[in-house]
């Protein structure tokens, strides 16, 4: 016994159009209507499958979207994490260089730090 849903049947209506068999109006339904109730799980949702396959893009495109969608999210997350790490390293190195120059640079280093601080304050005021 399989837990998979029954495959969707496509039928041709008298006017020549195609539709899914479970979407037929009541008078056109073949045989008695049987309701399968799955108590232990939610009924299968085929909305996206019907939209995708009904628009003619094919199962390969649907499978590619299912496969490559999470890969794209993972790649973008990894890129963002790398950029955040690089930004943190740049800030830490700049702070380290500033501290070293200020502490061991003597009067020239302290004067350079003051000049940079004064230039920053001047830009903020403008």
JSON list of C-alpha atoms in Angstrom, two decimals:
[
{"chain": "A", "resi": 1, "resn": "UNK", "atom": "CA", "xyz": [0.00, 0.00, 0.00]},
{"chain": "A", "resi": 2, "resn": "UNK", "atom": "CA", "xyz": [1.41, 3.35, -1.00]},
{"chain": "A", "resi": 3, "resn": "UNK", "atom": "CA", "xyz": [0.91, 6.69, 0.73]},
{"chain": "A", "resi": 4, "resn": "UNK", "atom": "CA", "xyz": [1.21, 8.54, -2.57]},
{"chain": "A", "resi": 5, "resn": "UNK", "atom": "CA", "xyz": [-1.86, 10.31, -3.98]},
{"chain": "A", "resi": 6, "resn": "UNK", "atom": "CA", "xyz": [-3.55, 8.96, -7.06]},
{"chain": "A", "resi": 7, "resn": "UNK", "atom": "CA", "xyz": [-2.14, 10.35, -10.32]},
{"chain": "A", "resi": 8, "resn": "UNK", "atom": "CA", "xyz": [-4.04, 13.24, -11.86]},
{"chain": "A", "resi": 9, "resn": "UNK", "atom": "CA", "xyz": [-6.00, 12.27, -14.99]},
{"chain": "A", "resi": 10, "resn": "UNK", "atom": "CA", "xyz": [-6.44, 14.69, -17.87]},
{"chain": "A", "resi": 11, "resn": "UNK", "atom": "CA", "xyz": [-9.62, 14.26, -19.95]},
{"chain": "A", "resi": 12, "resn": "UNK", "atom": "CA", "xyz": [-10.88, 15.88, -23.12]},
{"chain": "A", "resi": 13, "resn": "UNK", "atom": "CA", "xyz": [-14.26, 17.57, -22.86]},
{"chain": "A", "resi": 14, "resn": "UNK", "atom": "CA", "xyz": [-16.87, 17.42, -25.66]},
{"chain": "A", "resi": 15, "resn": "UNK", "atom": "CA", "xyz": [-15.86, 20.94, -26.82]},
{"chain": "A", "resi": 16, "resn": "UNK", "atom": "CA", "xyz": [-12.28, 19.73, -27.41]},
{"chain": "A", "resi": 17, "resn": "UNK", "atom": "CA", "xyz": [-10.58, 21.38, -24.42]},
{"chain": "A", "resi": 18, "resn": "UNK", "atom": "CA", "xyz": [-8.60, 19.45, -21.85]},
{"chain": "A", "resi": 19, "resn": "UNK", "atom": "CA", "xyz": [-9.09, 19.57, -18.09]},
{"chain": "A", "resi": 20, "resn": "UNK", "atom": "CA", "xyz": [-8.20, 17.62, -14.98]},
{"chain": "A", "resi": 21, "resn": "UNK", "atom": "CA", "xyz": [-10.62, 14.83, -14.16]},
{"chain": "A", "resi": 22, "resn": "UNK", "atom": "CA", "xyz": [-11.06, 16.01, -10.57]},
{"chain": "A", "resi": 23, "resn": "UNK", "atom": "CA", "xyz": [-12.22, 19.43, -11.87]},
{"chain": "A", "resi": 24, "resn": "UNK", "atom": "CA", "xyz": [-15.13, 18.13, -13.92]},
{"chain": "A", "resi": 25, "resn": "UNK", "atom": "CA", "xyz": [-18.62, 19.37, -13.09]},
{"chain": "A", "resi": 26, "resn": "UNK", "atom": "CA", "xyz": [-20.84, 16.85, -11.29]},
{"chain": "A", "resi": 27, "resn": "UNK", "atom": "CA", "xyz": [-22.81, 15.64, -14.36]},
{"chain": "A", "resi": 28, "resn": "UNK", "atom": "CA", "xyz": [-19.60, 14.86, -16.27]},
{"chain": "A", "resi": 29, "resn": "UNK", "atom": "CA", "xyz": [-17.88, 12.98, -13.46]},
{"chain": "A", "resi": 30, "resn": "UNK", "atom": "CA", "xyz": [-17.41, 9.36, -14.56]},
{"chain": "A", "resi": 31, "resn": "UNK", "atom": "CA", "xyz": [-18.94, 6.84, -12.14]},
{"chain": "A", "resi": 32, "resn": "UNK", "atom": "CA", "xyz": [-19.71, 7.36, -8.49]},
{"chain": "A", "resi": 33, "resn": "UNK", "atom": "CA", "xyz": [-17.66, 10.00, -6.72]},
{"chain": "A", "resi": 34, "resn": "UNK", "atom": "CA", "xyz": [-15.34, 8.52, -4.13]},
{"chain": "A", "resi": 35, "resn": "UNK", "atom": "CA", "xyz": [-13.92, 10.76, -1.43]},
{"chain": "A", "resi": 36, "resn": "UNK", "atom": "CA", "xyz": [-10.55, 9.67, -0.08]},
{"chain": "A", "resi": 37, "resn": "UNK", "atom": "CA", "xyz": [-10.12, 11.04, 3.43]},
{"chain": "A", "resi": 38, "resn": "UNK", "atom": "CA", "xyz": [-6.58, 11.07, 4.75]},
{"chain": "A", "resi": 39, "resn": "UNK", "atom": "CA", "xyz": [-6.93, 11.59, 8.47]},
{"chain": "A", "resi": 40, "resn": "UNK", "atom": "CA", "xyz": [-3.24, 11.26, 9.29]},
{"chain": "A", "resi": 41, "resn": "UNK", "atom": "CA", "xyz": [-1.97, 13.89, 6.84]},
{"chain": "A", "resi": 42, "resn": "UNK", "atom": "CA", "xyz": [-3.04, 16.97, 4.94]},
{"chain": "A", "resi": 43, "resn": "UNK", "atom": "CA", "xyz": [-4.47, 16.37, 1.49]},
{"chain": "A", "resi": 44, "resn": "UNK", "atom": "CA", "xyz": [-1.92, 16.82, -1.29]},
{"chain": "A", "resi": 45, "resn": "UNK", "atom": "CA", "xyz": [-1.83, 20.33, -2.71]},
{"chain": "A", "resi": 46, "resn": "UNK", "atom": "CA", "xyz": [-1.35, 20.28, -6.46]},
{"chain": "A", "resi": 47, "resn": "UNK", "atom": "CA", "xyz": [-1.99, 23.97, -7.11]},
{"chain": "A", "resi": 48, "resn": "UNK", "atom": "CA", "xyz": [1.56, 24.86, -8.22]},
{"chain": "A", "resi": 49, "resn": "UNK", "atom": "CA", "xyz": [1.85, 21.65, -10.21]},
{"chain": "A", "resi": 50, "resn": "UNK", "atom": "CA", "xyz": [-1.37, 22.44, -12.07]},
{"chain": "A", "resi": 51, "resn": "UNK", "atom": "CA", "xyz": [-0.36, 26.04, -12.72]},
{"chain": "A", "resi": 52, "resn": "UNK", "atom": "CA", "xyz": [3.11, 25.05, -13.97]},
{"chain": "A", "resi": 53, "resn": "UNK", "atom": "CA", "xyz": [2.11, 22.08, -16.08]},
{"chain": "A", "resi": 54, "resn": "UNK", "atom": "CA", "xyz": [-1.08, 23.77, -17.29]},
{"chain": "A", "resi": 55, "resn": "UNK", "atom": "CA", "xyz": [0.92, 26.71, -18.65]},
{"chain": "A", "resi": 56, "resn": "UNK", "atom": "CA", "xyz": [3.05, 24.35, -20.74]},
{"chain": "A", "resi": 57, "resn": "UNK", "atom": "CA", "xyz": [6.43, 24.90, -19.11]},
{"chain": "A", "resi": 58, "resn": "UNK", "atom": "CA", "xyz": [6.86, 21.20, -18.38]},
{"chain": "A", "resi": 59, "resn": "UNK", "atom": "CA", "xyz": [7.94, 19.01, -15.53]},
{"chain": "A", "resi": 60, "resn": "UNK", "atom": "CA", "xyz": [11.64, 19.62, -16.21]},
{"chain": "A", "resi": 61, "resn": "UNK", "atom": "CA", "xyz": [11.27, 23.30, -15.45]},
{"chain": "A", "resi": 62, "resn": "UNK", "atom": "CA", "xyz": [9.30, 22.56, -12.30]},
{"chain": "A", "resi": 63, "resn": "UNK", "atom": "CA", "xyz": [11.99, 20.11, -11.16]},
{"chain": "A", "resi": 64, "resn": "UNK", "atom": "CA", "xyz": [14.74, 22.63, -11.94]},
{"chain": "A", "resi": 65, "resn": "UNK", "atom": "CA", "xyz": [12.97, 25.27, -9.87]},
{"chain": "A", "resi": 66, "resn": "UNK", "atom": "CA", "xyz": [12.57, 22.87, -6.99]},
{"chain": "A", "resi": 67, "resn": "UNK", "atom": "CA", "xyz": [16.24, 21.87, -7.20]},
{"chain": "A", "resi": 68, "resn": "UNK", "atom": "CA", "xyz": [17.95, 25.18, -7.98]},
{"chain": "A", "resi": 69, "resn": "UNK", "atom": "CA", "xyz": [15.75, 27.44, -5.82]},
{"chain": "A", "resi": 70, "resn": "UNK", "atom": "CA", "xyz": [17.26, 26.32, -2.50]},
{"chain": "A", "resi": 71, "resn": "UNK", "atom": "CA", "xyz": [20.73, 26.24, -4.08]},
{"chain": "A", "resi": 72, "resn": "UNK", "atom": "CA", "xyz": [20.36, 29.88, -5.10]},
{"chain": "A", "resi": 73, "resn": "UNK", "atom": "CA", "xyz": [19.23, 30.86, -1.60]},
{"chain": "A", "resi": 74, "resn": "UNK", "atom": "CA", "xyz": [22.17, 28.98, -0.11]},
{"chain": "A", "resi": 75, "resn": "UNK", "atom": "CA", "xyz": [24.67, 30.61, -2.48]},
{"chain": "A", "resi": 76, "resn": "UNK", "atom": "CA", "xyz": [23.34, 34.11, -1.78]},
{"chain": "A", "resi": 77, "resn": "UNK", "atom": "CA", "xyz": [23.46, 33.44, 1.97]},
{"chain": "A", "resi": 78, "resn": "UNK", "atom": "CA", "xyz": [27.07, 32.26, 1.71]},
{"chain": "A", "resi": 79, "resn": "UNK", "atom": "CA", "xyz": [28.02, 35.36, -0.31]},
{"chain": "A", "resi": 80, "resn": "UNK", "atom": "CA", "xyz": [26.35, 37.64, 2.26]},
{"chain": "A", "resi": 81, "resn": "UNK", "atom": "CA", "xyz": [28.14, 35.86, 5.12]},
{"chain": "A", "resi": 82, "resn": "UNK", "atom": "CA", "xyz": [31.50, 36.23, 3.35]},
{"chain": "A", "resi": 83, "resn": "UNK", "atom": "CA", "xyz": [30.91, 39.93, 2.73]},
{"chain": "A", "resi": 84, "resn": "UNK", "atom": "CA", "xyz": [29.94, 40.46, 6.37]},
{"chain": "A", "resi": 85, "resn": "UNK", "atom": "CA", "xyz": [33.11, 38.69, 7.51]},
{"chain": "A", "resi": 86, "resn": "UNK", "atom": "CA", "xyz": [35.26, 40.76, 5.15]},
{"chain": "A", "resi": 87, "resn": "UNK", "atom": "CA", "xyz": [33.64, 43.99, 6.37]},
{"chain": "A", "resi": 88, "resn": "UNK", "atom": "CA", "xyz": [34.26, 42.98, 9.99]},
{"chain": "A", "resi": 89, "resn": "UNK", "atom": "CA", "xyz": [37.91, 42.19, 9.21]},
{"chain": "A", "resi": 90, "resn": "UNK", "atom": "CA", "xyz": [38.35, 45.54, 7.43]},
{"chain": "A", "resi": 91, "resn": "UNK", "atom": "CA", "xyz": [36.94, 47.43, 10.43]},
{"chain": "A", "resi": 92, "resn": "UNK", "atom": "CA", "xyz": [39.08, 45.44, 12.88]},
{"chain": "A", "resi": 93, "resn": "UNK", "atom": "CA", "xyz": [42.26, 45.98, 10.85]},
{"chain": "A", "resi": 94, "resn": "UNK", "atom": "CA", "xyz": [41.59, 49.70, 10.42]},
{"chain": "A", "resi": 95, "resn": "UNK", "atom": "CA", "xyz": [40.99, 50.05, 14.16]},
{"chain": "A", "resi": 96, "resn": "UNK", "atom": "CA", "xyz": [44.19, 48.10, 14.87]},
{"chain": "A", "resi": 97, "resn": "UNK", "atom": "CA", "xyz": [46.29, 50.22, 12.53]},
{"chain": "A", "resi": 98, "resn": "UNK", "atom": "CA", "xyz": [44.82, 53.39, 14.01]},
{"chain": "A", "resi": 99, "resn": "UNK", "atom": "CA", "xyz": [45.55, 52.23, 17.56]},
{"chain": "A", "resi": 100, "resn": "UNK", "atom": "CA", "xyz": [49.11, 51.19, 16.74]},
{"chain": "A", "resi": 101, "resn": "UNK", "atom": "CA", "xyz": [49.90, 54.43, 14.92]},
{"chain": "A", "resi": 102, "resn": "UNK", "atom": "CA", "xyz": [48.42, 56.48, 17.74]},
{"chain": "A", "resi": 103, "resn": "UNK", "atom": "CA", "xyz": [50.24, 54.58, 20.52]},
{"chain": "A", "resi": 104, "resn": "UNK", "atom": "CA", "xyz": [53.75, 54.08, 19.09]},
{"chain": "A", "resi": 105, "resn": "UNK", "atom": "CA", "xyz": [53.90, 56.80, 16.49]},
{"chain": "A", "resi": 106, "resn": "UNK", "atom": "CA", "xyz": [55.14, 59.39, 18.95]},
{"chain": "A", "resi": 107, "resn": "UNK", "atom": "CA", "xyz": [54.16, 63.01, 18.46]},
{"chain": "A", "resi": 108, "resn": "UNK", "atom": "CA", "xyz": [53.87, 62.56, 14.67]},
{"chain": "A", "resi": 109, "resn": "UNK", "atom": "CA", "xyz": [51.40, 59.68, 15.06]},
{"chain": "A", "resi": 110, "resn": "UNK", "atom": "CA", "xyz": [49.34, 61.53, 17.64]},
{"chain": "A", "resi": 111, "resn": "UNK", "atom": "CA", "xyz": [49.29, 64.63, 15.42]},
{"chain": "A", "resi": 112, "resn": "UNK", "atom": "CA", "xyz": [48.17, 62.51, 12.45]},
{"chain": "A", "resi": 113, "resn": "UNK", "atom": "CA", "xyz": [45.37, 60.97, 14.54]},
{"chain": "A", "resi": 114, "resn": "UNK", "atom": "CA", "xyz": [44.25, 64.43, 15.66]},
{"chain": "A", "resi": 115, "resn": "UNK", "atom": "CA", "xyz": [44.30, 65.69, 12.07]},
{"chain": "A", "resi": 116, "resn": "UNK", "atom": "CA", "xyz": [42.18, 62.75, 10.90]},
{"chain": "A", "resi": 117, "resn": "UNK", "atom": "CA", "xyz": [39.74, 63.26, 13.80]},
{"chain": "A", "resi": 118, "resn": "UNK", "atom": "CA", "xyz": [39.54, 67.00, 13.05]},
{"chain": "A", "resi": 119, "resn": "UNK", "atom": "CA", "xyz": [38.93, 66.29, 9.35]},
{"chain": "A", "resi": 120, "resn": "UNK", "atom": "CA", "xyz": [36.11, 63.89, 10.23]},
{"chain": "A", "resi": 121, "resn": "UNK", "atom": "CA", "xyz": [34.47, 66.42, 12.52]},
{"chain": "A", "resi": 122, "resn": "UNK", "atom": "CA", "xyz": [34.78, 69.06, 9.82]},
{"chain": "A", "resi": 123, "resn": "UNK", "atom": "CA", "xyz": [32.99, 66.84, 7.30]},
{"chain": "A", "resi": 124, "resn": "UNK", "atom": "CA", "xyz": [30.17, 66.08, 9.72]},
{"chain": "A", "resi": 125, "resn": "UNK", "atom": "CA", "xyz": [29.56, 69.76, 10.36]},
{"chain": "A", "resi": 126, "resn": "UNK", "atom": "CA", "xyz": [29.21, 70.56, 6.67]}
]
